XYZ file of C-alpha atoms in Angstrom:
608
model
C 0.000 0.000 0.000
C 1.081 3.506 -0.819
C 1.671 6.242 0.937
C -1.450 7.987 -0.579
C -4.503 9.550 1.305
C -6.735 8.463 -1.900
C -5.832 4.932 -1.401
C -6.248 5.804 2.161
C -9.570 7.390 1.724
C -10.955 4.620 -0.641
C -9.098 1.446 1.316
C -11.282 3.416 4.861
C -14.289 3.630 2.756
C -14.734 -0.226 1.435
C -13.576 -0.940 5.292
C -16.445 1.556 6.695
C -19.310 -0.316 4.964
C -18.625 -3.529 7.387
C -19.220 -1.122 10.639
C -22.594 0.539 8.944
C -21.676 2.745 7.010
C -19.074 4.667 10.138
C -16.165 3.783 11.675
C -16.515 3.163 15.401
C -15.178 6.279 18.096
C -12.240 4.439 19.307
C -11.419 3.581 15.339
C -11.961 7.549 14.087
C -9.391 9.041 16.805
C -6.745 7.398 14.611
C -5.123 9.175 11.609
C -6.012 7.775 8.239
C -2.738 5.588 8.034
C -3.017 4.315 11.388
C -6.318 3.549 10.521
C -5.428 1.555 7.329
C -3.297 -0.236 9.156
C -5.422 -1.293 11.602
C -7.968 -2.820 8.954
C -5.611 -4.499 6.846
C -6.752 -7.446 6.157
C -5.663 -10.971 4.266
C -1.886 -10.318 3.638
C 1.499 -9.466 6.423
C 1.432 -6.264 6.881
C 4.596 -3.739 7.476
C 3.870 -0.534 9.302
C 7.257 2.036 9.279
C 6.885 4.010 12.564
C 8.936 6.769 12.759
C 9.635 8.827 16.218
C 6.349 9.751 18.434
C 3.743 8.483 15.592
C 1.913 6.545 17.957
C 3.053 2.996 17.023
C 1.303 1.580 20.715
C -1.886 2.874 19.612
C -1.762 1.312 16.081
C -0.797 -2.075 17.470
C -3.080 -2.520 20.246
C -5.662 -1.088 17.741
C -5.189 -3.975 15.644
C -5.396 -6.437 17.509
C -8.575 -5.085 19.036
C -9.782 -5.146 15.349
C -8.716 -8.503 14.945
C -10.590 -9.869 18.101
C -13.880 -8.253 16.639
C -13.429 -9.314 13.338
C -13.243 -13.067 14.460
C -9.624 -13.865 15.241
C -9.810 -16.326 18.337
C -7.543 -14.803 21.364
C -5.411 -18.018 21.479
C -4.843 -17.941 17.107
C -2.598 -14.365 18.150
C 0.440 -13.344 19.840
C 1.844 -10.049 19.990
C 5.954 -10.215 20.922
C 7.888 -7.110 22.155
C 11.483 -6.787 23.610
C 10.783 -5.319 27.188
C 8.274 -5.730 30.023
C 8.209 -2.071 30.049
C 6.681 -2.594 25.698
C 4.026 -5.411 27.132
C 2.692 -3.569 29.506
C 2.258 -0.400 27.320
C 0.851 -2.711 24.986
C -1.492 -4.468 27.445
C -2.163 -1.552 29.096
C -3.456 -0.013 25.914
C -5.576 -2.873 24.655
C -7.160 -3.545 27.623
C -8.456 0.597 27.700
C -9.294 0.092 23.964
C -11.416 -2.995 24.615
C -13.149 -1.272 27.808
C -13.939 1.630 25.068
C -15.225 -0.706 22.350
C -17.134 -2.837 24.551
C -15.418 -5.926 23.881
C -15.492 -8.039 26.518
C -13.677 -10.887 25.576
C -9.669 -12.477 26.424
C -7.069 -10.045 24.900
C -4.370 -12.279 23.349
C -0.976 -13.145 24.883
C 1.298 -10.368 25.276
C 4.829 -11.359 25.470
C 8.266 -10.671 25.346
C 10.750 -12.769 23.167
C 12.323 -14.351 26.220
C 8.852 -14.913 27.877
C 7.924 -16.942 24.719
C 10.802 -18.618 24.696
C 10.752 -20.086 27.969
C 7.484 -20.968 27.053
C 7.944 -23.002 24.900
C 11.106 -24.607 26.244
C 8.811 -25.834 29.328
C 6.790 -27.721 26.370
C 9.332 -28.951 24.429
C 11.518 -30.241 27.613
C 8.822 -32.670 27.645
C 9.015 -34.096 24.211
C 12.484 -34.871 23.839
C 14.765 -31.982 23.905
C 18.579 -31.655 25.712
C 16.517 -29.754 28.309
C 14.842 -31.975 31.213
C 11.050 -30.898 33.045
C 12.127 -28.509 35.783
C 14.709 -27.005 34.170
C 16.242 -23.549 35.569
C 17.178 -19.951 34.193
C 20.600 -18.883 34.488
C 20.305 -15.320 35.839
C 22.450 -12.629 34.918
C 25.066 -11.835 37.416
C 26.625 -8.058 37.879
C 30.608 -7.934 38.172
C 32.731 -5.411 38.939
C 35.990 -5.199 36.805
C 39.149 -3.511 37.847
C 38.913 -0.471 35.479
C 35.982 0.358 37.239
C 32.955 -0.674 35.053
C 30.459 -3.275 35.602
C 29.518 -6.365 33.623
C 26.080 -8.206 33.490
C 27.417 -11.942 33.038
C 25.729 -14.988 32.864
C 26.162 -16.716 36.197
C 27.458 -19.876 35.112
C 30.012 -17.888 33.695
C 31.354 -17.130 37.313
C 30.422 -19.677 39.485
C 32.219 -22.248 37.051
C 35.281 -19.928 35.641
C 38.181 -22.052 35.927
C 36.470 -24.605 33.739
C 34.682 -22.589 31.509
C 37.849 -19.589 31.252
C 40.961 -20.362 33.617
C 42.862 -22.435 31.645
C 42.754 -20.120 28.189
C 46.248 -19.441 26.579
C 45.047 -15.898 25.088
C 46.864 -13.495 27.179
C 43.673 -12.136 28.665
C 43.174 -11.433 32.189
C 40.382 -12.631 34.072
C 38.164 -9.270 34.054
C 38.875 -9.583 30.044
C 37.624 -13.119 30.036
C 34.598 -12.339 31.856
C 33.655 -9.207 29.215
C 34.574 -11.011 25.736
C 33.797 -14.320 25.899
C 30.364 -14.295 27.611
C 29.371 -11.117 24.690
C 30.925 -12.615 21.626
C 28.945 -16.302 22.821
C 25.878 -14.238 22.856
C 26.119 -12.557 19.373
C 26.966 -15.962 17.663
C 23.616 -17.371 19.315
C 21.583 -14.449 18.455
C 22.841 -13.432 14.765
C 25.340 -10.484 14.785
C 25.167 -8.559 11.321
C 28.713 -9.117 10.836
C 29.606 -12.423 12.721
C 26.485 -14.231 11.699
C 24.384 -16.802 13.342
C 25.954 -19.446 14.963
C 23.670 -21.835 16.853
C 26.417 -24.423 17.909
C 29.951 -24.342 18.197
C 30.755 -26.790 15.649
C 30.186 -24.226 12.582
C 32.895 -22.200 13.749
C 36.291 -22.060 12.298
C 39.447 -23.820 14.151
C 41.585 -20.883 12.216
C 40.896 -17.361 12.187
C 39.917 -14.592 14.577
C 36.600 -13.012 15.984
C 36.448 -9.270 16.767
C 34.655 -7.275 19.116
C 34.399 -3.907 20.930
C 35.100 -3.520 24.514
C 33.904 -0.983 27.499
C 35.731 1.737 27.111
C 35.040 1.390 22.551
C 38.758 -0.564 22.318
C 39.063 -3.248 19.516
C 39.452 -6.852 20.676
C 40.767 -9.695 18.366
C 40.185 -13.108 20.193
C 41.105 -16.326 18.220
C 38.284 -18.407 16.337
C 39.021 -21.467 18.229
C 39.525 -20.116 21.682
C 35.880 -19.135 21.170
C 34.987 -22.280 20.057
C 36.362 -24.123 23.060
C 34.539 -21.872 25.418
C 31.299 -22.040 23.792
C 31.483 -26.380 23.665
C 31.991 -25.955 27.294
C 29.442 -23.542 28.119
C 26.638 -25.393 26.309
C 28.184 -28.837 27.905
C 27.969 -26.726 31.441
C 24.431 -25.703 31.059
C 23.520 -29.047 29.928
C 24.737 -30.500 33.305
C 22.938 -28.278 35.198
C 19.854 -28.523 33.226
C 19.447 -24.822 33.161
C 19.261 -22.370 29.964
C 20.295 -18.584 29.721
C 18.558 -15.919 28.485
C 20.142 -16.222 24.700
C 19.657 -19.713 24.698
C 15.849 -19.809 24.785
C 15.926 -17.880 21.518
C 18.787 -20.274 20.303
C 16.761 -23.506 21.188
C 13.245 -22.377 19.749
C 15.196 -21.758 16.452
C 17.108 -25.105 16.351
C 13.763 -26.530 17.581
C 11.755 -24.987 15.028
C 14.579 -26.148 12.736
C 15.877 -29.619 13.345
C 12.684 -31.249 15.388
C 9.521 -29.246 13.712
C 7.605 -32.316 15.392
C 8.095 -31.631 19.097
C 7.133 -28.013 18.497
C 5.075 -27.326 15.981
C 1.631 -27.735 17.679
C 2.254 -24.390 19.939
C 3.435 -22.436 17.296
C -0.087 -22.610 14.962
C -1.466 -19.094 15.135
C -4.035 -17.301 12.441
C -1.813 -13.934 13.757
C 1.649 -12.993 14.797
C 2.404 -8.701 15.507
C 5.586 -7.871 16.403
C 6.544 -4.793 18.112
C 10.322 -3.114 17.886
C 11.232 -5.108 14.581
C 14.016 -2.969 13.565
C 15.585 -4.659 17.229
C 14.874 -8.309 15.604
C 17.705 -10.178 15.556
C 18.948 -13.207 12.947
C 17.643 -16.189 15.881
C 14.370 -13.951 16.461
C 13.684 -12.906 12.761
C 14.595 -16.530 11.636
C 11.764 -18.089 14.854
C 9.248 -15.551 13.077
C 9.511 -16.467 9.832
C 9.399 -20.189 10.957
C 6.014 -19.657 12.491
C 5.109 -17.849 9.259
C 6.154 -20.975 6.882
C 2.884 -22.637 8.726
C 0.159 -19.815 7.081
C 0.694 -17.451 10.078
C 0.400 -13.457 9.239
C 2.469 -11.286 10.403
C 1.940 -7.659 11.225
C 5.481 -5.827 12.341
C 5.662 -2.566 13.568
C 8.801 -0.895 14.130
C 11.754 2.062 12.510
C 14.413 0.877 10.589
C 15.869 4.449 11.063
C 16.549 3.598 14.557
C 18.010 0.545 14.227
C 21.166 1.220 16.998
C 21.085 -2.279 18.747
C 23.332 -4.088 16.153
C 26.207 -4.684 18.802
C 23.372 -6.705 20.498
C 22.145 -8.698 17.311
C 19.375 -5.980 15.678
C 19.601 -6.153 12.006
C 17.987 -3.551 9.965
C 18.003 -6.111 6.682
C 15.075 -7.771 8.763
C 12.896 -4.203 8.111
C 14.264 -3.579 4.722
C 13.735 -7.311 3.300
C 10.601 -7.647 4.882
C 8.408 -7.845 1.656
C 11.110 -9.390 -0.269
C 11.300 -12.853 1.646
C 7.695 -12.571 2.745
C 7.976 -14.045 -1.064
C 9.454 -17.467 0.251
C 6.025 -17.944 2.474
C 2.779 -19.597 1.838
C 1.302 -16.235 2.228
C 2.984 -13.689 0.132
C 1.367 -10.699 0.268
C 2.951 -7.539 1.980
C 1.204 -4.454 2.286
C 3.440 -1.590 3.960
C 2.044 1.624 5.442
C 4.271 4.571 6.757
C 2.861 6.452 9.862
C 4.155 9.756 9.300
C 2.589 12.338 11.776
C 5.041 13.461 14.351
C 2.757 14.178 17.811
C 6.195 13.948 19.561
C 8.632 16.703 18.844
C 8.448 20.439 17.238
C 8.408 20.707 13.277
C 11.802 22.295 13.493
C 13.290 19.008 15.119
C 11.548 17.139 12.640
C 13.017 18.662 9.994
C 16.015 18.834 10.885
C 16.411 15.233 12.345
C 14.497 14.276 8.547
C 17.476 15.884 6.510
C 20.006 14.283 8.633
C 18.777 10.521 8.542
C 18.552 10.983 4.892
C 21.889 10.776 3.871
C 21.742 7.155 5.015
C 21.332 4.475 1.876
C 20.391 1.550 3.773
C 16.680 2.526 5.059
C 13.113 2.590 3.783
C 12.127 5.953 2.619
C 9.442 7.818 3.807
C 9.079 11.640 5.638
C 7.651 12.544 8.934
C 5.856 15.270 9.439
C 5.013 17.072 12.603
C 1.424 17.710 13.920
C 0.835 20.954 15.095
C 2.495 22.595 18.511
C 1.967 25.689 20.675
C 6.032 26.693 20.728
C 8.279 28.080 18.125
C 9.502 25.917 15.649
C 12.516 28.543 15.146
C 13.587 28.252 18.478
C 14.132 24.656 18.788
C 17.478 23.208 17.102
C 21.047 25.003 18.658
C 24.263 24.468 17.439
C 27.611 25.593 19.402
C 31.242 24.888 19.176
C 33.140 24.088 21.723
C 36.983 23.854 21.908
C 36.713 20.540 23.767
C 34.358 18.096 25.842
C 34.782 20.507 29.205
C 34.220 23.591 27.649
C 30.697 21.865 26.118
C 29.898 20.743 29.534
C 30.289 23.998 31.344
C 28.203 25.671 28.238
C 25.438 22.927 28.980
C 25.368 23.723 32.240
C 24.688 27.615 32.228
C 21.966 26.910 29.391
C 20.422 24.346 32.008
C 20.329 27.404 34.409
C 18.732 29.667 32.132
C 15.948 27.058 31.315
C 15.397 26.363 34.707
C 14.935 30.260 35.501
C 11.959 30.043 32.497
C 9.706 27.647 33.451
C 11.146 24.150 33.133
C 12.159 21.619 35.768
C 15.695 19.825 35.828
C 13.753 16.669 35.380
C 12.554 17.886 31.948
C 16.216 17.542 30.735
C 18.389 15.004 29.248
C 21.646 15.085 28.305
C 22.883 12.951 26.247
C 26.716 10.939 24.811
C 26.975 8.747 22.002
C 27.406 5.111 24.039
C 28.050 3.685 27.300
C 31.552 3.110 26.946
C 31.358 7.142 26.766
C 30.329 7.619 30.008
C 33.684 8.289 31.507
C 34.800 11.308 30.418
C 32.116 12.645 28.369
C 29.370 11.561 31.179
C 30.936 12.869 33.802
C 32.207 16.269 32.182
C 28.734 17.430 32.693
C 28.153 15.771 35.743
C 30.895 17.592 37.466
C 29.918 20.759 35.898
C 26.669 20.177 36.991
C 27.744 19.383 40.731
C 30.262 22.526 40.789
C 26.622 24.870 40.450
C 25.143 22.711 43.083
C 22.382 21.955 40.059
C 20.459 18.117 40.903
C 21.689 15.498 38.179
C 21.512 12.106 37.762
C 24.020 9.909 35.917
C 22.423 6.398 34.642
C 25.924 5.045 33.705
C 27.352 3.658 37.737
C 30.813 3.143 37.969
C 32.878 3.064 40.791
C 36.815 3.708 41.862
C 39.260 0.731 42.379
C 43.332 -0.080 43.237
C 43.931 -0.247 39.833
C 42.519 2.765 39.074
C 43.956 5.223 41.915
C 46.920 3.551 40.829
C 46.272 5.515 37.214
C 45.323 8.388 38.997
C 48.445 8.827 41.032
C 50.778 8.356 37.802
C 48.671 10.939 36.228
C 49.023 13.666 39.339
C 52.665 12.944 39.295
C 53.322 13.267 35.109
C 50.233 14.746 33.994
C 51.965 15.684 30.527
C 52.816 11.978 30.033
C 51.777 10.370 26.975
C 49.767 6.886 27.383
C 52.108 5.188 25.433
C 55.176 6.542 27.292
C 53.083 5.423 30.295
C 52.856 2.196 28.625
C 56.164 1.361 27.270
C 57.511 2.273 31.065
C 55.494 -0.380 32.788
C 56.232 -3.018 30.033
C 57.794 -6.171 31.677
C 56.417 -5.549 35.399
C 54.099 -8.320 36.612
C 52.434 -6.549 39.282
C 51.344 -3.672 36.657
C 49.315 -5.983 33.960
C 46.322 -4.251 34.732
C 47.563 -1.085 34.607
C 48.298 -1.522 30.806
C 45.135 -3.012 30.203
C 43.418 -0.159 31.453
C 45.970 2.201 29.742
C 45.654 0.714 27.033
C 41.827 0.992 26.430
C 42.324 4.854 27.134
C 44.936 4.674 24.354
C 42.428 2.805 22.248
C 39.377 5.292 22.622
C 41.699 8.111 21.302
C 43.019 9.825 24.426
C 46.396 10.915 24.370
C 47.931 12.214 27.885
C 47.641 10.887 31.206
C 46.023 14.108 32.337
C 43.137 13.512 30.016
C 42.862 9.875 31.365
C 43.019 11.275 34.992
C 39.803 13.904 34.076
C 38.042 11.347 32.668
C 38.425 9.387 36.368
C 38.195 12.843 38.752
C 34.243 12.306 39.257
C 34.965 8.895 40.511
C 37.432 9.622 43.758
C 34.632 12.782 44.313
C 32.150 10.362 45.545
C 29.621 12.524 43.717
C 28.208 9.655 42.134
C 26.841 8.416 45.251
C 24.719 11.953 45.723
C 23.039 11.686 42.645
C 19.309 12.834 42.937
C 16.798 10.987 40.642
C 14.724 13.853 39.806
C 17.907 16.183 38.512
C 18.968 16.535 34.857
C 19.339 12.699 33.741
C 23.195 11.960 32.014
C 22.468 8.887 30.036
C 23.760 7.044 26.663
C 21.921 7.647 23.347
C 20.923 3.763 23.902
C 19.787 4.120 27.332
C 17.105 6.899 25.790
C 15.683 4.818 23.306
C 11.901 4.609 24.098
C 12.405 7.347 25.911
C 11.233 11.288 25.388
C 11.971 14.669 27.431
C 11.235 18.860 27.126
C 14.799 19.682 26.656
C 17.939 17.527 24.826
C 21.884 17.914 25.008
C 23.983 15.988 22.648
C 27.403 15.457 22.837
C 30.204 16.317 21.575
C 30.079 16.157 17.907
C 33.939 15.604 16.585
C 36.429 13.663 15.480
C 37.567 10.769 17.227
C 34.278 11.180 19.330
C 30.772 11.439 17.295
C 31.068 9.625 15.046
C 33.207 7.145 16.068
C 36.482 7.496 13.983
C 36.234 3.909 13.253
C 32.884 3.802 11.792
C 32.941 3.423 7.882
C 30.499 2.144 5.461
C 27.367 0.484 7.553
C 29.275 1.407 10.655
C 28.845 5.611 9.965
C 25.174 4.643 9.086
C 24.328 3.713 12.261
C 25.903 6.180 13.898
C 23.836 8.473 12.145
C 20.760 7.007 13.612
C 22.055 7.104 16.697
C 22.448 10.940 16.647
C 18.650 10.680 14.354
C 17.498 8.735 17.794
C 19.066 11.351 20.344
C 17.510 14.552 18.363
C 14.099 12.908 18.664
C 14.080 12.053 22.065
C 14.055 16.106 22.240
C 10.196 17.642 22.421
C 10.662 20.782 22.740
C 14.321 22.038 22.296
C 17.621 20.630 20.992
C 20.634 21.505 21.482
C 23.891 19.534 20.016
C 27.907 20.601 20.664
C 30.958 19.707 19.412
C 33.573 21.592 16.822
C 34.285 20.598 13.118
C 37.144 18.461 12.136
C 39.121 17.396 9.307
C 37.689 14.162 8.860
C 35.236 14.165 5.765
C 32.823 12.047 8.354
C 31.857 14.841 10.423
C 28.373 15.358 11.832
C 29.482 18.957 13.335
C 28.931 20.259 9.313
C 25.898 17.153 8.663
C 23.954 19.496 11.286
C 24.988 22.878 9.416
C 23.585 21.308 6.160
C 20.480 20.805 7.509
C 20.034 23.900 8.470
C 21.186 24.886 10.966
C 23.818 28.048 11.773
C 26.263 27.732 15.077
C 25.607 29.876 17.784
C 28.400 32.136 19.777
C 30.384 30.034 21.942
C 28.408 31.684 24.823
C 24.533 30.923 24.738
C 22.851 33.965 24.387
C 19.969 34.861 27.220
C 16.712 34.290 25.631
């Protein structure tokens, strides 16, 4: 289906004569795409949500329409990726019913993982690895010695020496614990660029895997060390009759695969909807489209535009292929609808945050628009340089002043860095300037002071001008000082240059400000950790080399870092403000923002 209001109008019209000639009330307080999407009937069905178009509303809408058009609540299952997205959802349906006067069952509402397990429990019965009674292996949090911590799989540290102690790969233990358990995960689930790998005998005895670490380092870790660990860890789960939280979408999928028999009869449904399906990964696209091979139709909401997950297995081919290997199915018609209206964010974001994400290739086109607001769409994008991340920090902080002088609260603000591995300096910059003005502020990225790292800190205070590599080459062939490198190293890796810039990046931690942090303050958070997410007032930082985007990114790579920076300008309502300087690398989203539009300000903020 086109994006057309005359198909719209004349798709709504044939629809209308089945409800008597009008639309019921809880049907006409949809838009005219929303509302084509809702009534789609006899073929999948694609629906492109872009920011704050009111994708909820459209998929609990459908399946409301689906219930009163004859669908049986047990032929339908609507998936999502959080139990914050089910409840919306169930929320949502539940209020819609109560409106329509349906009161019938709603249809399962689940996550992928809840699914999963599901299933498992059914399956454990008919002849899979997994025995009845079988337990979940919960995550675990671990604190390394550069100060970060890592959600591991249990097993992972209650059996390390068998799983990890006896590696020859020159890693130490906190490095163990932070590859091998990710890089595992993304062979299970489907990573874009290592592929799906549901058991360890597909892998290579040769070669080498490649991953990023905390602090944005590159890792190379040998093919067949991975291998080894992964045999292991399946053999260890196996003993304990227990399953992690990637291996219930790994199982369905072999299930699905290998033994169709023992699992088919609980995956027969007249309906599948899937929200988020721009975060589907290989194992969960590849359990959807098995369903589908039985005459199942599928309904998938979701923005390839903000596809920013793929470290964690999201692959935006799944939105852009959609129609194309719906082709391969018994059902083969795709109809795709684009919900356009913005009720979200200021026109002025919109179109600024539209010119930027369309200099990617890879992506479905299509234009929001925004709906109508009471503010000033001229006042609502600001550029400023800065000549470094400080200098940003302590300009964000005397524009949070003036907006808290003019009506808005420090919990209508957000500021925002590129990724997690960020946090520390970019993070903390603002947190610190922040603190200095006594101004609340929380900061969603904990990490906490250790030996090793006053051990940095001290080398800093005592040769601040340093480089990291002198610092380096200086400790080189002293046991006790392993971890020093490591952590040196990683600086080295994420482009600083001098101990004192390592030691700025740390001073929040020995402060102990982190553990005064007030909830309701401005919230310091990662461009992921906002996803979902939507405030008054945005800061993004720091646009420049080496920082945003990430001077590694080529190719695919820069593409998704230009969602991520499309993601962080519409989490912004009301006002957006971005900083950073240009640079001389042609992949620089400093001038990207001055082609759309917009001019840079004066390095101070003018009062408004």
């Amino acid at each position: 289906m086109n994006d057309d209001k005359y198909i719209w109008d004349w798709y709504i019209k044939q629809e209308t004569k089945k409800w008597g000639g009008q639309l019921p009330n809880w049907l006409q307080q949809l838009n005219k795409p929303q509302q084509a999407a809702v009534l789609q009937q006899n073929s999948h069905l694609l629906v492109t949500a872009g920011p704050g178009t009111g994708k909820t509303q459209t998929m609990a809408s459908r399946a409301l329409y689906l219930l009163l058009a004859g669908t049986k609540p047990m032929e339908m299952v609507i998936l999502t990726f959080s139990r914050a997205g089910k409840l919306a959802i169930e929320r949502r349906l539940n209020q819609l019913a109560s409106y329509a006067g349906y009161n019938g069952a709603i249809p399962d509402v689940r996550t992928f993982h809840s699914f999963c397990l599901r299933l498992l429990r059914k399956i454990a019965l008919r002849g899979h690895w997994l025995q009845p009674g079988f337990q979940i292996i919960e995550d675990k949090v671990y604190a390394k010695e550069d100060g970060f911590f890592l959600t591991v799989p249990a097993l992972f540290l209650e059996r390390y020496e068998e799983l990890l102690g006896g590696l020859d790969d020159g890693l130490s233990q906190d490095e163990r614990l932070e590859y091998y358990p990710v890089i595992i995960h993304r062979l299970r689930a489907g990573h874009p660029t290592l592929g799906l790998c549901l058991r360890p005998e597909t892998l290579a005895d040769e070669g080498d895997l490649t991953l990023e670490g905390n602090l944005g380092q590159k890792v190379v870790i040998p093919e067949s060390k991975v291998k080894l660990v992964y045999r292991n860890y399946l053999l260890a789960m196996k003993e304990e009759n227990a399953i992690d939280f990637t291996g219930m979408v790994a199982e369905v999928l072999l299930a699905l695969r290998e033994k169709p028999e023992i699992i088919r009869p609980w995956v027969r449904f007249s309906h599948l909807l899937v929200d988020e399906y721009q975060d589907t990964s290989k194992a969960q696209e590849g359990i959807i489209r098995e369903i589908a091979k039985l005459g199942t139709f599928l309904s998938v909401v979701g923005d390839d535009d903000q596809t920013i997950y793929t470290f964690n297995g999201s692959d935006v081919t799944n939105m852009l292929e959609f129609t194309q290997r719906n082709n391969r199915l018994p059902i083969r018609l795709t109809q795709t609808i684009n919900l356009t209206s913005n009720y979200r964010s200021n026109q002025r974001i919109v179109e600024v945050s539209q010119k930027l994400i369309k200099k990617n290739q890879q992506r479905l086109v299509k234009t929001i628009q925004a709906v109508g607001k009471n503010y000033s769409a001229k006042e609502a994008v600001f550029l400023f340089e800065a000549v470094d991340l400080y200098a940003a920090a302590d300009l964000i902080t005397n524009e949070i002043e003036k907006l808290t002088r003019n009506n808005y609260q420090y919990s209508d603000i957000a500021v925002l860095f590129r990724k997690n591995s960020l946090a520390y300096p970019e993070g903390d910059a603002v947190f610190s300037s922040l603190r200095k003005k006594g101004l609340p502020v929380f900061l969603e990225k904990p990490r906490r002071i250790t030996e090793t790292l006053k051990k940095v800190q001290e080398l800093a205070a005592r040769y601040p001008e340093m480089s990291i590599t002198q610092a380096i080459n200086q400790t080189t062939g002293v046991t006790s000082a392993e971890k020093l490198r490591s952590i040196l190293e990683a600086y080295r890796e994420e482009g600083l240059t001098t101990l004192s810039e390592v030691a700025r990046s740390l001073a929040v931690l020995s402060s102990g400000a982190i553990s005064k942090t007030d909830q309701n303050g401005v919230r310091i958070l990662s461009i992921h950790q906002s996803k979902g997410r939507e405030f008054p007032v945005v800061f993004i930082l720091f646009l420049a080399e080496k920082e945003f985007p990430d001077f590694r990114a080529i190719g695919n790579d820069l593409e998704e870092e230009r969602r991520l920076l499309y993601v962080a300008l519409t989490r912004a309502k009301e006002k957006a403000y971005l900083y950073g300087k240009p640079s001389t690398n042609f992949n620089d989203f400093y001038q990207e923002i001055i082609r759309c539009g917009i001019s840079p300000g004066p390095t101070q903020v003018d009062e408004k």
